XYZ file of C-alpha atoms in Angstrom:
528
model
C 121.709 97.138 102.479
C 122.761 99.134 99.204
C 120.532 100.981 97.070
C 120.494 99.010 94.254
C 117.653 100.997 92.745
C 113.938 99.276 90.938
C 115.582 97.805 88.248
C 116.192 94.713 90.341
C 112.851 93.950 91.004
C 112.391 92.038 87.723
C 114.853 90.051 87.458
C 112.613 87.687 88.481
C 114.816 84.798 90.709
C 122.282 73.173 98.591
C 121.431 69.986 96.599
C 118.681 68.479 99.001
C 116.924 70.789 101.670
C 116.713 69.038 105.445
C 113.331 69.237 105.760
C 111.102 66.624 105.218
C 108.528 66.739 103.196
C 107.077 65.807 99.371
C 104.405 64.020 97.780
C 101.864 62.683 100.590
C 100.118 59.143 99.244
C 96.390 58.414 99.537
C 95.125 55.284 98.486
C 91.341 56.500 98.943
C 91.850 59.200 96.211
C 90.537 61.912 98.388
C 92.514 65.034 99.458
C 95.538 64.743 102.029
C 94.262 66.287 105.103
C 97.312 67.273 107.537
C 100.284 67.456 104.224
C 103.491 68.854 103.702
C 103.434 70.837 100.580
C 107.214 71.114 99.190
C 108.150 73.101 96.588
C 111.902 74.074 95.043
C 113.381 77.468 95.010
C 115.707 77.947 91.798
C 117.648 80.637 94.758
C 117.922 81.682 98.562
C 114.829 84.891 98.756
C 117.548 86.413 100.776
C 116.150 89.834 102.865
C 112.400 88.879 103.487
C 111.189 92.634 104.389
C 107.950 92.868 101.284
C 109.525 96.231 101.281
C 112.868 95.446 100.253
C 112.472 92.401 97.959
C 114.273 92.487 94.948
C 113.830 89.184 93.634
C 111.583 87.653 92.168
C 112.257 84.090 93.876
C 111.345 86.607 97.475
C 108.191 87.800 96.323
C 107.215 83.763 95.489
C 108.207 83.642 99.445
C 106.418 86.335 100.180
C 103.406 85.398 98.765
C 102.826 82.589 101.328
C 102.280 85.138 104.030
C 101.248 88.416 102.562
C 98.312 89.461 101.371
C 97.418 92.241 99.410
C 94.529 94.937 98.873
C 92.653 93.552 95.986
C 93.712 90.808 94.459
C 93.815 89.995 90.257
C 92.564 87.169 88.135
C 94.310 85.326 85.774
C 92.375 87.681 83.518
C 93.239 90.767 84.754
C 89.906 91.125 86.670
C 90.294 92.867 90.145
C 88.648 91.355 93.247
C 88.479 92.105 96.926
C 91.053 91.234 99.146
C 92.224 92.827 102.445
C 89.648 95.446 101.185
C 86.160 94.864 100.591
C 85.279 97.857 97.883
C 87.073 100.630 97.280
C 86.751 104.004 95.521
C 88.624 105.302 92.148
C 89.727 108.831 91.301
C 92.362 109.666 88.668
C 94.910 110.394 91.771
C 93.568 108.383 94.185
C 91.610 105.539 95.491
C 89.956 104.699 98.953
C 89.722 100.940 100.156
C 87.217 99.714 103.234
C 88.847 97.465 105.081
C 87.877 94.371 105.879
C 86.250 94.287 109.814
C 87.753 90.823 110.488
C 91.559 90.587 109.430
C 94.129 89.362 111.718
C 98.320 89.410 111.438
C 99.222 86.322 111.820
C 100.859 87.753 115.724
C 96.863 88.024 116.962
C 96.785 91.812 116.078
C 94.003 93.134 114.009
C 95.032 94.759 110.866
C 94.600 98.660 111.451
C 93.624 101.328 108.356
C 97.159 102.840 110.204
C 98.709 99.243 109.280
C 98.670 99.985 105.790
C 99.292 103.049 105.176
C 102.304 103.035 107.038
C 103.752 100.010 104.558
C 103.277 102.727 101.720
C 104.687 105.682 103.241
C 107.388 103.266 104.353
C 107.992 102.635 100.714
C 107.575 106.253 99.781
C 110.217 107.140 102.139
C 113.135 108.218 100.813
C 115.291 107.098 103.640
C 114.216 103.646 103.115
C 115.568 103.224 99.810
C 113.460 100.798 98.780
C 113.784 99.060 96.004
C 110.402 98.682 94.610
C 109.637 102.454 94.303
C 108.589 103.900 91.798
C 108.240 100.236 90.038
C 105.828 98.664 92.284
C 104.692 101.273 94.454
C 104.121 104.657 92.266
C 106.118 107.582 92.862
C 104.862 110.021 94.697
C 102.078 108.028 96.455
C 101.178 108.438 99.336
C 98.894 106.981 102.212
C 95.983 108.081 104.621
C 94.157 106.043 106.890
C 90.694 106.843 108.473
C 90.509 104.500 111.535
C 87.168 105.355 112.306
C 86.124 104.687 108.271
C 88.101 102.243 108.335
C 89.595 103.413 105.047
C 93.095 104.199 103.339
C 92.994 106.513 100.710
C 96.143 106.057 98.356
C 97.114 109.025 95.930
C 99.361 110.370 93.694
C 100.633 114.058 92.841
C 98.877 113.934 89.420
C 96.734 111.413 87.956
C 98.099 107.801 87.418
C 97.030 105.635 85.204
C 96.936 102.149 87.314
C 96.073 103.478 90.527
C 94.037 100.366 91.373
C 95.957 98.332 89.310
C 99.034 98.582 91.445
C 97.307 97.682 94.739
C 97.266 94.019 93.674
C 101.316 94.321 94.011
C 101.800 95.857 97.438
C 102.637 93.033 100.142
C 100.658 94.460 102.962
C 102.501 93.805 106.738
C 101.360 93.979 109.908
C 101.713 93.721 113.559
C 104.992 94.898 115.537
C 106.847 94.987 112.693
C 104.842 97.661 111.056
C 106.722 99.795 113.592
C 110.417 97.852 113.991
C 111.165 96.388 110.366
C 114.010 93.967 111.331
C 111.523 91.544 112.865
C 111.057 90.732 109.349
C 115.222 90.019 107.845
C 114.414 86.702 108.549
C 110.298 86.162 109.169
C 106.834 87.041 108.289
C 104.570 89.516 109.973
C 101.535 89.385 107.062
C 97.874 88.558 107.219
C 98.365 85.621 104.966
C 97.538 81.987 105.144
C 100.359 80.789 106.175
C 102.967 82.084 108.436
C 107.152 81.233 108.640
C 108.110 79.211 110.942
C 111.620 78.533 110.374
C 114.196 79.703 108.019
C 117.478 78.199 106.883
C 119.236 80.183 104.480
C 120.418 78.525 101.221
C 118.772 75.026 102.496
C 114.701 75.039 103.119
C 111.876 77.899 104.303
C 108.772 76.274 106.464
C 105.497 77.356 107.057
C 102.675 76.593 108.768
C 98.916 77.129 108.038
C 96.638 79.854 109.811
C 93.659 78.080 111.149
C 91.921 81.506 111.654
C 92.332 82.337 108.308
C 89.344 83.305 106.281
C 89.521 86.316 104.088
C 90.993 85.261 101.166
C 90.041 85.440 97.511
C 86.275 84.633 96.714
C 85.902 84.262 100.528
C 88.766 81.342 100.526
C 89.633 80.254 104.043
C 92.346 77.815 105.042
C 90.017 75.110 106.269
C 89.418 73.620 102.462
C 90.076 70.534 102.486
C 93.287 69.036 101.266
C 95.139 72.349 102.194
C 98.793 71.744 103.748
C 99.284 71.713 107.132
C 102.797 72.771 106.033
C 104.617 74.197 103.189
C 108.238 73.693 102.803
C 110.568 75.354 100.379
C 113.044 73.937 99.598
C 116.480 76.070 98.151
C 117.428 73.819 94.821
C 119.481 75.662 92.837
C 119.643 72.457 89.989
C 117.177 72.190 87.384
C 118.220 68.827 87.192
C 118.273 67.876 90.956
C 114.681 69.507 91.473
C 113.308 67.161 88.196
C 114.915 64.342 90.453
C 112.899 65.223 93.014
C 110.064 65.803 91.362
C 109.787 62.060 90.054
C 110.414 60.711 93.370
C 107.943 62.192 95.219
C 110.483 64.589 97.218
C 109.052 67.656 95.934
C 105.494 68.466 95.149
C 105.966 71.203 92.765
C 108.818 73.185 90.956
C 109.295 75.731 87.693
C 111.338 73.880 85.111
C 112.920 75.589 82.252
C 115.870 73.853 80.884
C 116.444 70.401 79.119
C 114.478 68.517 82.022
C 111.587 70.204 81.289
C 110.766 67.572 77.820
C 111.625 64.376 80.698
C 109.213 65.777 83.494
C 106.460 66.729 80.412
C 106.567 62.252 79.614
C 106.846 61.285 83.360
C 103.657 59.797 84.100
C 101.985 61.292 87.629
C 103.354 64.542 86.629
C 100.993 67.035 86.141
C 102.689 69.638 83.551
C 101.164 72.969 84.135
C 102.344 76.405 81.344
C 102.818 79.691 82.781
C 104.085 82.520 80.961
C 107.789 83.841 82.071
C 108.963 87.635 81.846
C 109.968 87.909 78.445
C 113.725 87.345 77.153
C 115.257 90.777 76.001
C 118.595 92.554 75.680
C 119.519 95.732 76.611
C 122.776 98.597 75.003
C 124.679 100.508 78.440
C 124.493 104.007 76.764
C 126.896 106.012 79.395
C 129.357 107.807 77.762
C 132.134 105.917 77.516
C 130.147 102.860 76.224
C 129.596 101.337 72.629
C 126.213 101.127 72.981
C 126.213 105.357 73.305
C 126.137 105.454 69.979
C 122.531 104.482 68.504
C 124.480 103.306 64.983
C 126.164 100.907 66.873
C 123.391 99.725 68.915
C 121.598 99.294 65.396
C 124.724 97.891 63.854
C 124.583 95.276 66.630
C 120.910 94.651 66.249
C 121.136 93.546 62.892
C 123.685 90.827 63.352
C 121.411 88.698 65.216
C 118.695 86.657 64.041
C 116.087 87.054 66.655
C 113.443 84.255 66.320
C 116.696 81.913 66.359
C 117.676 83.753 69.089
C 114.760 83.235 70.742
C 114.418 79.486 69.985
C 117.733 79.434 72.019
C 117.187 81.044 74.706
C 113.412 79.383 74.989
C 115.019 75.989 74.163
C 112.100 75.804 71.866
C 109.405 76.750 74.286
C 108.463 80.477 73.290
C 106.657 82.180 71.328
C 106.705 85.375 69.055
C 107.011 88.338 71.592
C 104.423 91.584 71.269
C 105.460 93.485 74.414
C 107.104 94.458 77.642
C 104.222 93.627 79.827
C 103.158 90.296 81.025
C 99.693 88.779 81.921
C 97.324 89.477 82.465
C 98.139 92.318 80.164
C 95.915 95.185 80.637
C 96.842 96.915 77.788
C 96.139 94.317 74.644
C 98.168 94.727 71.451
C 101.659 94.234 69.441
C 104.628 96.747 70.274
C 106.998 95.221 68.836
C 105.888 93.704 64.791
C 107.737 96.082 62.603
C 109.498 98.077 65.245
C 112.641 96.399 65.590
C 115.604 96.745 62.750
C 115.836 93.277 60.754
C 118.302 90.786 60.860
C 121.150 91.962 58.070
C 124.821 91.196 58.765
C 126.076 93.243 55.652
C 124.195 96.063 57.126
C 125.287 95.900 60.033
C 128.992 96.011 58.815
C 128.262 98.626 56.647
C 127.025 100.515 60.029
C 129.688 99.868 61.880
C 132.212 100.775 59.410
C 129.941 103.713 58.948
C 130.211 104.508 62.743
C 134.465 104.977 62.593
C 134.473 100.894 63.300
C 137.383 99.104 61.545
C 138.448 96.252 61.310
C 141.839 95.264 63.073
C 144.840 92.484 61.532
C 142.535 89.802 64.171
C 138.875 90.937 62.748
C 137.999 92.926 66.165
C 136.821 96.489 64.993
C 139.235 99.019 66.574
C 138.247 103.007 66.396
C 140.380 105.829 67.592
C 142.839 102.665 69.430
C 140.198 101.376 71.215
C 138.593 98.026 70.305
C 135.297 96.946 69.899
C 134.671 94.909 73.251
C 131.444 94.216 75.055
C 130.619 93.017 78.345
C 127.715 91.124 78.608
C 125.895 90.513 81.712
C 123.065 87.842 82.244
C 121.544 85.428 85.448
C 122.857 81.834 85.238
C 119.646 80.932 87.645
C 117.075 80.761 84.655
C 118.014 77.663 83.307
C 120.424 76.701 79.837
C 118.698 78.075 78.289
C 120.231 82.382 78.332
C 123.729 80.533 79.436
C 123.200 79.980 75.143
C 121.495 82.884 74.453
C 124.961 84.482 75.905
C 126.970 81.977 73.643
C 124.729 82.802 70.654
C 125.394 87.321 71.006
C 128.865 86.564 71.436
C 129.716 84.037 68.252
C 127.152 86.593 65.726
C 129.104 90.161 67.208
C 132.410 88.047 66.334
C 131.103 87.450 63.199
C 130.674 91.263 62.457
C 133.974 92.137 64.117
C 133.115 92.828 68.343
C 134.333 90.658 70.843
C 132.192 90.120 73.927
C 133.242 88.611 77.200
C 130.163 86.751 79.223
C 129.564 87.780 82.416
C 127.194 85.442 84.276
C 125.999 86.178 87.540
C 123.325 84.478 89.680
C 120.494 86.417 91.116
C 121.814 87.827 94.276
C 124.745 89.592 92.240
C 122.656 90.912 89.502
C 121.984 93.932 91.645
C 125.025 95.435 92.195
C 126.346 94.375 89.016
C 123.589 96.376 87.179
C 123.698 99.522 88.878
C 126.151 99.938 91.317
C 129.905 98.677 89.097
C 127.959 98.997 85.938
C 130.769 96.645 84.829
C 128.638 95.718 81.150
C 127.682 96.970 77.893
C 124.906 94.662 76.927
C 122.089 92.952 79.414
C 119.925 89.772 79.015
C 117.977 90.990 81.564
C 113.849 89.257 81.479
C 111.328 91.731 82.226
C 108.593 90.614 84.905
C 106.083 93.447 85.007
C 102.431 93.511 84.514
C 101.823 97.063 83.918
C 103.330 99.627 81.493
C 103.495 102.115 84.047
C 106.175 99.632 85.842
C 108.922 100.305 83.355
C 109.373 104.152 83.770
C 111.626 104.084 86.163
C 114.914 102.068 85.042
C 113.768 103.435 81.487
C 113.750 106.797 82.305
C 114.848 109.170 84.761
C 118.003 109.195 86.520
C 120.774 107.251 85.377
C 122.339 104.708 88.110
C 123.822 104.329 90.310
C 121.859 107.459 91.764
C 118.726 106.459 90.187
C 117.054 103.695 88.396
C 117.753 103.901 84.742
C 120.567 101.446 84.469
C 120.994 101.754 81.104
C 121.158 105.420 80.939
C 118.733 105.619 78.123
C 117.272 109.141 77.785
C 115.070 108.602 74.792
C 112.890 112.057 74.195
C 110.213 110.318 72.586
C 109.446 107.576 74.847
C 109.567 110.125 77.385
C 106.622 112.917 76.180
C 104.467 109.438 75.398
C 104.498 108.013 79.122
C 104.299 111.506 80.568
C 100.690 111.923 78.288
C 99.593 108.465 79.078
C 100.249 108.085 82.838
C 97.737 110.912 82.754
C 94.930 108.819 80.800
C 92.784 106.420 82.716
C 94.061 103.136 82.101
C 92.833 101.390 78.998
C 92.223 105.629 77.364
C 96.056 105.478 77.584
C 97.284 102.432 76.162
C 97.476 103.016 72.819
C 100.218 105.957 73.826
C 101.900 102.975 75.983
C 102.423 101.069 73.436
C 103.854 103.758 71.554
C 106.560 104.354 74.090
C 107.604 100.967 73.995
C 107.642 101.017 69.864
C 110.057 104.382 70.475
C 112.413 101.718 72.345
C 112.652 98.944 69.972
C 112.811 101.360 67.000
C 116.088 103.631 68.786
C 117.818 100.182 69.524
C 117.732 101.100 73.210
C 116.180 97.509 74.080
C 116.070 94.508 72.178
C 112.653 92.399 72.589
C 113.898 88.357 71.246
C 111.307 85.688 72.625
C 108.170 85.364 75.506
C 108.296 82.386 77.653
C 106.557 79.682 79.246
C 107.793 77.520 81.764
C 106.528 74.089 82.650
C 105.074 74.210 86.648
C 105.834 70.535 87.835
C 103.739 69.216 90.027
C 103.149 65.529 91.413
C 100.768 64.890 94.781
C 99.339 68.212 94.807
C 97.925 70.995 92.793
C 98.237 74.521 92.809
C 98.625 78.146 91.324
C 100.892 80.545 90.541
C 99.997 84.252 89.210
C 102.724 86.536 87.562
C 105.416 84.120 89.652
C 103.110 84.663 92.909
C 101.475 81.731 94.871
C 97.693 81.575 94.724
C 98.428 79.938 98.633
C 94.185 79.018 98.974
C 95.005 76.892 95.694
C 97.282 74.392 97.134
C 95.752 71.024 97.641
C 97.364 67.841 98.835
C 95.795 65.414 96.548
C 97.688 62.255 97.209
C 97.917 61.621 93.337
C 101.068 60.367 91.316
């Protein structure tokens, strides 16, 4: 597998699968026992090894089968998971593991298993795209089997050493030593086990009846938990909405035009969930227009950002206040007053001053080269990103820049973003829960050698995150927020909107957190 870089992790994620399942009926209204829960995936998850998971949809799938050392509640509180307690120091955290945890193959979870997960991801030979994002750079793990503990350490103090733990899926059993076993299968301690994988069609999971170590003591003996979970690959949102209404699906995440239709449908439960924020980046490579900060500022001034946010979110977004999603460890607003305001006249003047003069066709030229931008975006996030791309192209044409649209599916994004780098601007929603997860692709070695896909080199950002990382989480928050602001002031990236999505539910209830299933919350209700 190509080393596509950590940035691909952040890009959060057949018409009708052959697998059976859907809304179960219960005339009594009581929880349905032994039911099948079905959910729509917008794209195929690809490789299922947690160390190589590069798509948001991949982690949605993996969350059914894998546990983490600790769990996080919607309000950001850390609660026990595989670990029953922990001891935090500035540069390490020691977890004491539960003694009753078993893997889906029947083997006992060991401290050595946990340590090997972290060390495998940190091994340069693995080329894990989550290293430096979901697993902090430089982290190592050491097991003490006799004490039942595992210690995660970093070379120097790290702000969110504990808060990173809810993001690490722990592989156990034979797959710890042979990762080929989980390319298209699972080997975890979670409440479900993958029993059938038909790529681009469906993925079927069966319940583990012996599971008893979920959040807050949750088990799989709870009334109404489904015996099977079928994840159907349904790229078309209209099709997914139709299946929800007809009972062919119990759940789906809907972003586009069908959202209003589902919200008005009797029997469909509606839950709103914040999603990765909308923003765009400028490529700052030596041969790109975005290398010049004056050009970046002018292109930003050419955009009415509130209007773009409304278009990109199909009218369901809200003002953006930062780059980190909920639950946010650092509360505050790093955006307001930090982004160049909408001013087309100033944009035109700025491009003139930068040496880009209008040609006979209205497109600006400098040193014989046209001001042409290749705009990269994901096509599997509903109609919003497509409409946003078209809006950007039209706005930039008015100030003399031509734009070529390049829409790709999730699985093609990593190669375009990091390897071929055939883009000048990219609309890339970021889905992180810690500001430290951004550092690996907002600074450091540029792609394709590193995760810094936009070739950013903001010295103020680099200094601020370096200082912030050495302070305990809340103490360093002011610096983390200032670091984000430094990016916006320099037009390195442009925050546009915080989106929301509809989690449509019929015949079942369930919870998602940061795009991940909370599997022990799934209940077949028979309603709808």
